[in-house]
Amino acid sequence: MAEHTVITPLPGTFYRKATPESANFVEVGAQVSADTVIGLIEVMKQFSELTAGKAGRLSAFLVEDGDPVEPGQVVATLDDE
């Protein structure tokens, strides 16, 4: 089974949900499409959606909700369908 990595193009803070009260965008083990939002990157109070980029099953998050991230950092991994 091939693995795909989801990489952040931006520096900032990674969030798995839109607000502290919201449910996570997606959970580990969920089937996702290329345009499924898996999280947000916040840079100076501006939020950018981070999408899966490829269809598959979300196998792991490599950063926690609220963690700082750098450009090129792997945020999550997907297993091919």
Short mmCIF file of N, CA, C and O in Angstrom, two decimals:
data_model
loop_
_atom_site.label_atom_id
_atom_site.label_comp_id
_atom_site.label_asym_id
_atom_site.label_seq_id
_atom_site.Cartn_x
_atom_site.Cartn_y
_atom_site.Cartn_z
N MET A 1 0.85 -1.18 0.00
CA MET A 1 0.00 0.00 0.00
C MET A 1 0.89 1.24 0.00
O MET A 1 1.80 1.36 0.81
N ALA A 2 0.64 2.15 -0.91
CA ALA A 2 1.44 3.37 -1.00
C ALA A 2 0.96 4.40 0.02
O ALA A 2 -0.21 4.40 0.41
N GLU A 3 1.87 5.26 0.41
CA GLU A 3 1.54 6.29 1.38
C GLU A 3 1.76 7.67 0.76
O GLU A 3 2.72 7.86 0.01
N HIS A 4 0.89 8.60 1.05
CA HIS A 4 0.97 9.97 0.56
C HIS A 4 1.11 10.88 1.77
O HIS A 4 0.43 10.68 2.78
N THR A 5 1.97 11.88 1.68
CA THR A 5 2.13 12.82 2.79
C THR A 5 1.42 14.13 2.46
O THR A 5 1.42 14.58 1.32
N VAL A 6 0.83 14.73 3.48
CA VAL A 6 0.20 16.05 3.36
C VAL A 6 1.18 17.04 3.98
O VAL A 6 1.52 16.92 5.16
N ILE A 7 1.63 17.99 3.17
CA ILE A 7 2.67 18.93 3.57
C ILE A 7 2.09 20.33 3.62
O ILE A 7 1.34 20.73 2.72
N THR A 8 2.44 21.09 4.64
CA THR A 8 1.98 22.47 4.72
C THR A 8 2.85 23.39 3.86
O THR A 8 4.08 23.29 3.92
N PRO A 9 2.22 24.25 3.07
CA PRO A 9 2.99 25.20 2.28
C PRO A 9 3.33 26.47 3.06
O PRO A 9 4.11 27.29 2.60
N LEU A 10 2.72 26.62 4.24
CA LEU A 10 2.84 27.86 5.02
C LEU A 10 3.40 27.62 6.41
O LEU A 10 3.17 26.57 6.99
N PRO A 11 4.07 28.64 6.97
CA PRO A 11 4.39 28.58 8.39
C PRO A 11 3.18 29.06 9.18
O PRO A 11 2.35 29.79 8.64
N GLY A 12 3.05 28.64 10.39
CA GLY A 12 1.94 29.11 11.22
C GLY A 12 1.57 28.10 12.28
O GLY A 12 2.40 27.31 12.73
N THR A 13 0.31 28.11 12.65
CA THR A 13 -0.22 27.19 13.66
C THR A 13 -1.25 26.30 12.99
O THR A 13 -2.12 26.79 12.27
N PHE A 14 -1.14 24.99 13.24
CA PHE A 14 -2.05 24.02 12.65
C PHE A 14 -3.22 23.78 13.59
O PHE A 14 -3.04 23.57 14.79
N TYR A 15 -4.44 23.81 13.03
CA TYR A 15 -5.64 23.51 13.80
C TYR A 15 -6.44 22.43 13.09
O TYR A 15 -6.62 22.49 11.88
N ARG A 16 -6.95 21.47 13.84
CA ARG A 16 -7.75 20.38 13.27
C ARG A 16 -9.23 20.71 13.21
O ARG A 16 -10.02 19.95 12.66
N LYS A 17 -9.65 21.86 13.76
CA LYS A 17 -11.06 22.26 13.76
C LYS A 17 -11.17 23.76 13.56
O LYS A 17 -10.22 24.50 13.83
N ALA A 18 -12.34 24.20 13.11
CA ALA A 18 -12.55 25.61 12.78
C ALA A 18 -12.60 26.51 14.02
O ALA A 18 -12.13 27.64 13.98
N THR A 19 -13.19 26.01 15.10
CA THR A 19 -13.26 26.76 16.37
C THR A 19 -13.01 25.77 17.50
O THR A 19 -13.17 24.55 17.31
N PRO A 20 -12.67 26.27 18.68
CA PRO A 20 -12.45 25.34 19.80
C PRO A 20 -13.65 24.45 20.11
O PRO A 20 -13.49 23.34 20.58
N GLU A 21 -14.88 24.93 19.81
CA GLU A 21 -16.09 24.17 20.09
C GLU A 21 -16.47 23.21 18.96
O GLU A 21 -17.33 22.36 19.14
N SER A 22 -15.88 23.38 17.78
CA SER A 22 -16.24 22.56 16.61
C SER A 22 -15.65 21.16 16.70
O SER A 22 -14.67 20.93 17.41
N ALA A 23 -16.26 20.26 15.94
CA ALA A 23 -15.67 18.93 15.77
C ALA A 23 -14.47 19.04 14.83
O ALA A 23 -14.36 19.99 14.05
N ASN A 24 -13.56 18.06 14.92
CA ASN A 24 -12.43 18.03 14.00
C ASN A 24 -12.94 17.93 12.56
O ASN A 24 -13.97 17.32 12.30
N PHE A 25 -12.19 18.50 11.62
CA PHE A 25 -12.56 18.41 10.22
C PHE A 25 -12.64 16.95 9.78
O PHE A 25 -13.54 16.56 9.05
N VAL A 26 -11.69 16.14 10.21
CA VAL A 26 -11.63 14.74 9.81
C VAL A 26 -10.88 13.96 10.89
O VAL A 26 -10.01 14.51 11.57
N GLU A 27 -11.23 12.70 11.05
CA GLU A 27 -10.59 11.84 12.04
C GLU A 27 -9.68 10.83 11.35
O GLU A 27 -9.90 10.47 10.18
N VAL A 28 -8.68 10.34 12.07
CA VAL A 28 -7.82 9.28 11.56
C VAL A 28 -8.68 8.08 11.21
O VAL A 28 -9.60 7.73 11.95
N GLY A 29 -8.42 7.49 10.07
CA GLY A 29 -9.18 6.34 9.59
C GLY A 29 -10.26 6.70 8.60
O GLY A 29 -10.81 5.83 7.93
N ALA A 30 -10.57 7.99 8.47
CA ALA A 30 -11.62 8.43 7.55
C ALA A 30 -11.14 8.40 6.10
O ALA A 30 -9.96 8.64 5.82
N GLN A 31 -12.08 8.10 5.20
CA GLN A 31 -11.81 8.19 3.76
C GLN A 31 -11.92 9.67 3.39
O GLN A 31 -12.86 10.35 3.81
N VAL A 32 -10.95 10.16 2.61
CA VAL A 32 -10.95 11.56 2.18
C VAL A 32 -10.78 11.64 0.68
O VAL A 32 -10.25 10.72 0.05
N SER A 33 -11.25 12.75 0.11
CA SER A 33 -10.99 13.04 -1.30
C SER A 33 -9.87 14.08 -1.35
O SER A 33 -9.45 14.61 -0.32
N ALA A 34 -9.40 14.38 -2.53
CA ALA A 34 -8.29 15.32 -2.68
C ALA A 34 -8.62 16.69 -2.10
O ALA A 34 -7.74 17.36 -1.56
N ASP A 35 -9.89 17.10 -2.19
CA ASP A 35 -10.25 18.42 -1.71
C ASP A 35 -10.85 18.46 -0.30
O ASP A 35 -11.35 19.49 0.15
N THR A 36 -10.76 17.36 0.42
CA THR A 36 -11.23 17.32 1.81
C THR A 36 -10.33 18.19 2.69
O THR A 36 -9.11 18.03 2.68
N VAL A 37 -10.92 19.11 3.43
CA VAL A 37 -10.16 19.95 4.37
C VAL A 37 -9.82 19.10 5.58
O VAL A 37 -10.69 18.53 6.22
N ILE A 38 -8.53 19.01 5.89
CA ILE A 38 -8.11 18.24 7.07
C ILE A 38 -7.70 19.15 8.23
O ILE A 38 -7.53 18.69 9.35
N GLY A 39 -7.50 20.44 7.93
CA GLY A 39 -7.11 21.37 8.98
C GLY A 39 -6.95 22.77 8.45
O GLY A 39 -7.17 23.03 7.27
N LEU A 40 -6.59 23.67 9.34
CA LEU A 40 -6.33 25.06 9.00
C LEU A 40 -4.92 25.43 9.43
O LEU A 40 -4.43 24.94 10.45
N ILE A 41 -4.31 26.33 8.66
CA ILE A 41 -3.04 26.93 9.06
C ILE A 41 -3.32 28.40 9.32
O ILE A 41 -3.82 29.11 8.45
N GLU A 42 -3.01 28.85 10.54
CA GLU A 42 -3.25 30.24 10.92
C GLU A 42 -1.93 31.00 10.90
O GLU A 42 -0.95 30.57 11.51
N VAL A 43 -1.93 32.09 10.14
CA VAL A 43 -0.77 32.97 10.06
C VAL A 43 -1.26 34.39 10.30
O VAL A 43 -2.03 34.91 9.49
N MET A 44 -0.86 34.99 11.40
CA MET A 44 -1.23 36.37 11.72
C MET A 44 -2.73 36.61 11.60
O MET A 44 -3.18 37.53 10.93
N LYS A 45 -3.53 35.73 12.21
CA LYS A 45 -4.99 35.82 12.27
C LYS A 45 -5.67 35.58 10.93
O LYS A 45 -6.86 35.83 10.78
N GLN A 46 -4.94 35.09 9.93
CA GLN A 46 -5.54 34.67 8.67
C GLN A 46 -5.47 33.16 8.60
O GLN A 46 -4.42 32.57 8.87
N PHE A 47 -6.59 32.53 8.23
CA PHE A 47 -6.68 31.08 8.22
C PHE A 47 -6.74 30.56 6.78
O PHE A 47 -7.52 31.05 5.98
N SER A 48 -5.90 29.58 6.48
CA SER A 48 -5.89 28.94 5.16
C SER A 48 -6.22 27.47 5.34
O SER A 48 -5.68 26.80 6.24
N GLU A 49 -7.10 26.95 4.47
CA GLU A 49 -7.46 25.54 4.54
C GLU A 49 -6.32 24.67 4.03
O GLU A 49 -5.67 25.01 3.03
N LEU A 50 -6.09 23.57 4.71
CA LEU A 50 -5.14 22.56 4.27
C LEU A 50 -5.95 21.34 3.83
O LEU A 50 -6.70 20.78 4.63
N THR A 51 -5.83 20.98 2.56
CA THR A 51 -6.59 19.85 2.03
C THR A 51 -5.73 18.61 1.92
O THR A 51 -4.50 18.69 1.93
N ALA A 52 -6.38 17.46 1.78
CA ALA A 52 -5.67 16.18 1.70
C ALA A 52 -4.77 16.10 0.47
O ALA A 52 -3.70 15.50 0.52
N GLY A 53 -5.20 16.69 -0.64
CA GLY A 53 -4.38 16.69 -1.84
C GLY A 53 -4.46 15.43 -2.68
O GLY A 53 -4.02 15.40 -3.81
N LYS A 54 -5.02 14.38 -2.10
CA LYS A 54 -5.16 13.10 -2.80
C LYS A 54 -6.22 12.28 -2.08
O LYS A 54 -6.38 12.39 -0.87
N ALA A 55 -6.93 11.44 -2.82
CA ALA A 55 -7.93 10.58 -2.20
C ALA A 55 -7.25 9.42 -1.48
O ALA A 55 -6.20 8.94 -1.91
N GLY A 56 -7.83 8.98 -0.39
CA GLY A 56 -7.29 7.86 0.36
C GLY A 56 -7.88 7.81 1.76
O GLY A 56 -8.88 8.45 2.06
N ARG A 57 -7.22 7.04 2.63
CA ARG A 57 -7.64 6.92 4.03
C ARG A 57 -6.62 7.65 4.89
O ARG A 57 -5.41 7.40 4.78
N LEU A 58 -7.08 8.56 5.73
CA LEU A 58 -6.18 9.31 6.60
C LEU A 58 -5.60 8.35 7.63
O LEU A 58 -6.33 7.78 8.44
N SER A 59 -4.30 8.13 7.58
CA SER A 59 -3.69 7.14 8.47
C SER A 59 -3.10 7.73 9.74
O SER A 59 -3.05 7.06 10.76
N ALA A 60 -2.67 9.01 9.70
CA ALA A 60 -2.08 9.60 10.90
C ALA A 60 -1.92 11.10 10.76
O ALA A 60 -1.71 11.61 9.66
N PHE A 61 -2.01 11.80 11.89
CA PHE A 61 -1.58 13.19 11.98
C PHE A 61 -0.22 13.18 12.65
O PHE A 61 -0.02 12.49 13.66
N LEU A 62 0.73 13.93 12.11
CA LEU A 62 2.07 13.97 12.68
C LEU A 62 2.32 15.21 13.52
O LEU A 62 3.39 15.36 14.09
N VAL A 63 1.32 16.08 13.59
CA VAL A 63 1.36 17.25 14.47
C VAL A 63 0.05 17.28 15.25
O VAL A 63 -0.96 16.75 14.80
N GLU A 64 0.09 17.91 16.39
CA GLU A 64 -1.11 18.02 17.24
C GLU A 64 -1.85 19.32 16.95
O GLU A 64 -1.26 20.28 16.42
N ASP A 65 -3.11 19.36 17.31
CA ASP A 65 -3.92 20.56 17.20
C ASP A 65 -3.25 21.68 17.99
O ASP A 65 -2.92 21.50 19.16
N GLY A 66 -2.99 22.82 17.34
CA GLY A 66 -2.36 23.96 18.01
C GLY A 66 -0.85 23.99 17.89
O GLY A 66 -0.22 24.94 18.38
N ASP A 67 -0.24 23.00 17.23
CA ASP A 67 1.21 22.97 17.08
C ASP A 67 1.68 23.96 16.01
O ASP A 67 1.01 24.14 14.99
N PRO A 68 2.85 24.57 16.22
CA PRO A 68 3.43 25.40 15.16
C PRO A 68 3.96 24.49 14.04
O PRO A 68 4.42 23.37 14.30
N VAL A 69 3.86 24.97 12.79
CA VAL A 69 4.36 24.23 11.64
C VAL A 69 5.20 25.15 10.76
O VAL A 69 5.04 26.37 10.80
N GLU A 70 6.08 24.54 9.99
CA GLU A 70 6.96 25.26 9.06
C GLU A 70 6.67 24.81 7.64
O GLU A 70 6.23 23.67 7.44
N PRO A 71 6.93 25.66 6.63
CA PRO A 71 6.70 25.25 5.25
C PRO A 71 7.45 23.96 4.93
O PRO A 71 8.60 23.79 5.33
N GLY A 72 6.77 23.04 4.25
CA GLY A 72 7.39 21.77 3.88
C GLY A 72 7.27 20.69 4.93
O GLY A 72 7.66 19.55 4.70
N GLN A 73 6.71 21.01 6.09
CA GLN A 73 6.56 20.03 7.16
C GLN A 73 5.41 19.08 6.86
O GLN A 73 4.34 19.49 6.42
N VAL A 74 5.61 17.79 7.12
CA VAL A 74 4.56 16.80 6.94
C VAL A 74 3.59 16.91 8.11
O VAL A 74 3.98 16.83 9.27
N VAL A 75 2.31 17.10 7.77
CA VAL A 75 1.26 17.28 8.78
C VAL A 75 0.51 15.98 9.00
O VAL A 75 0.11 15.65 10.11
N ALA A 76 0.29 15.22 7.91
CA ALA A 76 -0.51 13.99 7.99
C ALA A 76 -0.06 13.03 6.89
O ALA A 76 0.63 13.42 5.95
N THR A 77 -0.48 11.78 7.05
CA THR A 77 -0.21 10.77 6.02
C THR A 77 -1.52 10.11 5.60
O THR A 77 -2.45 9.99 6.41
N LEU A 78 -1.57 9.70 4.34
CA LEU A 78 -2.73 9.02 3.76
C LEU A 78 -2.27 7.69 3.17
O LEU A 78 -1.17 7.61 2.61
N ASP A 79 -3.11 6.69 3.26
CA ASP A 79 -2.90 5.42 2.54
C ASP A 79 -3.73 5.51 1.28
O ASP A 79 -4.88 5.96 1.32
N ASP A 80 -3.17 5.06 0.15
CA ASP A 80 -3.93 5.04 -1.10
C ASP A 80 -5.15 4.16 -0.97
O ASP A 80 -5.16 3.19 -0.22
N GLU A 81 -6.17 4.50 -1.75
CA GLU A 81 -7.42 3.72 -1.74
C GLU A 81 -7.20 2.36 -2.34
O GLU A 81 -6.40 2.13 -3.18
#
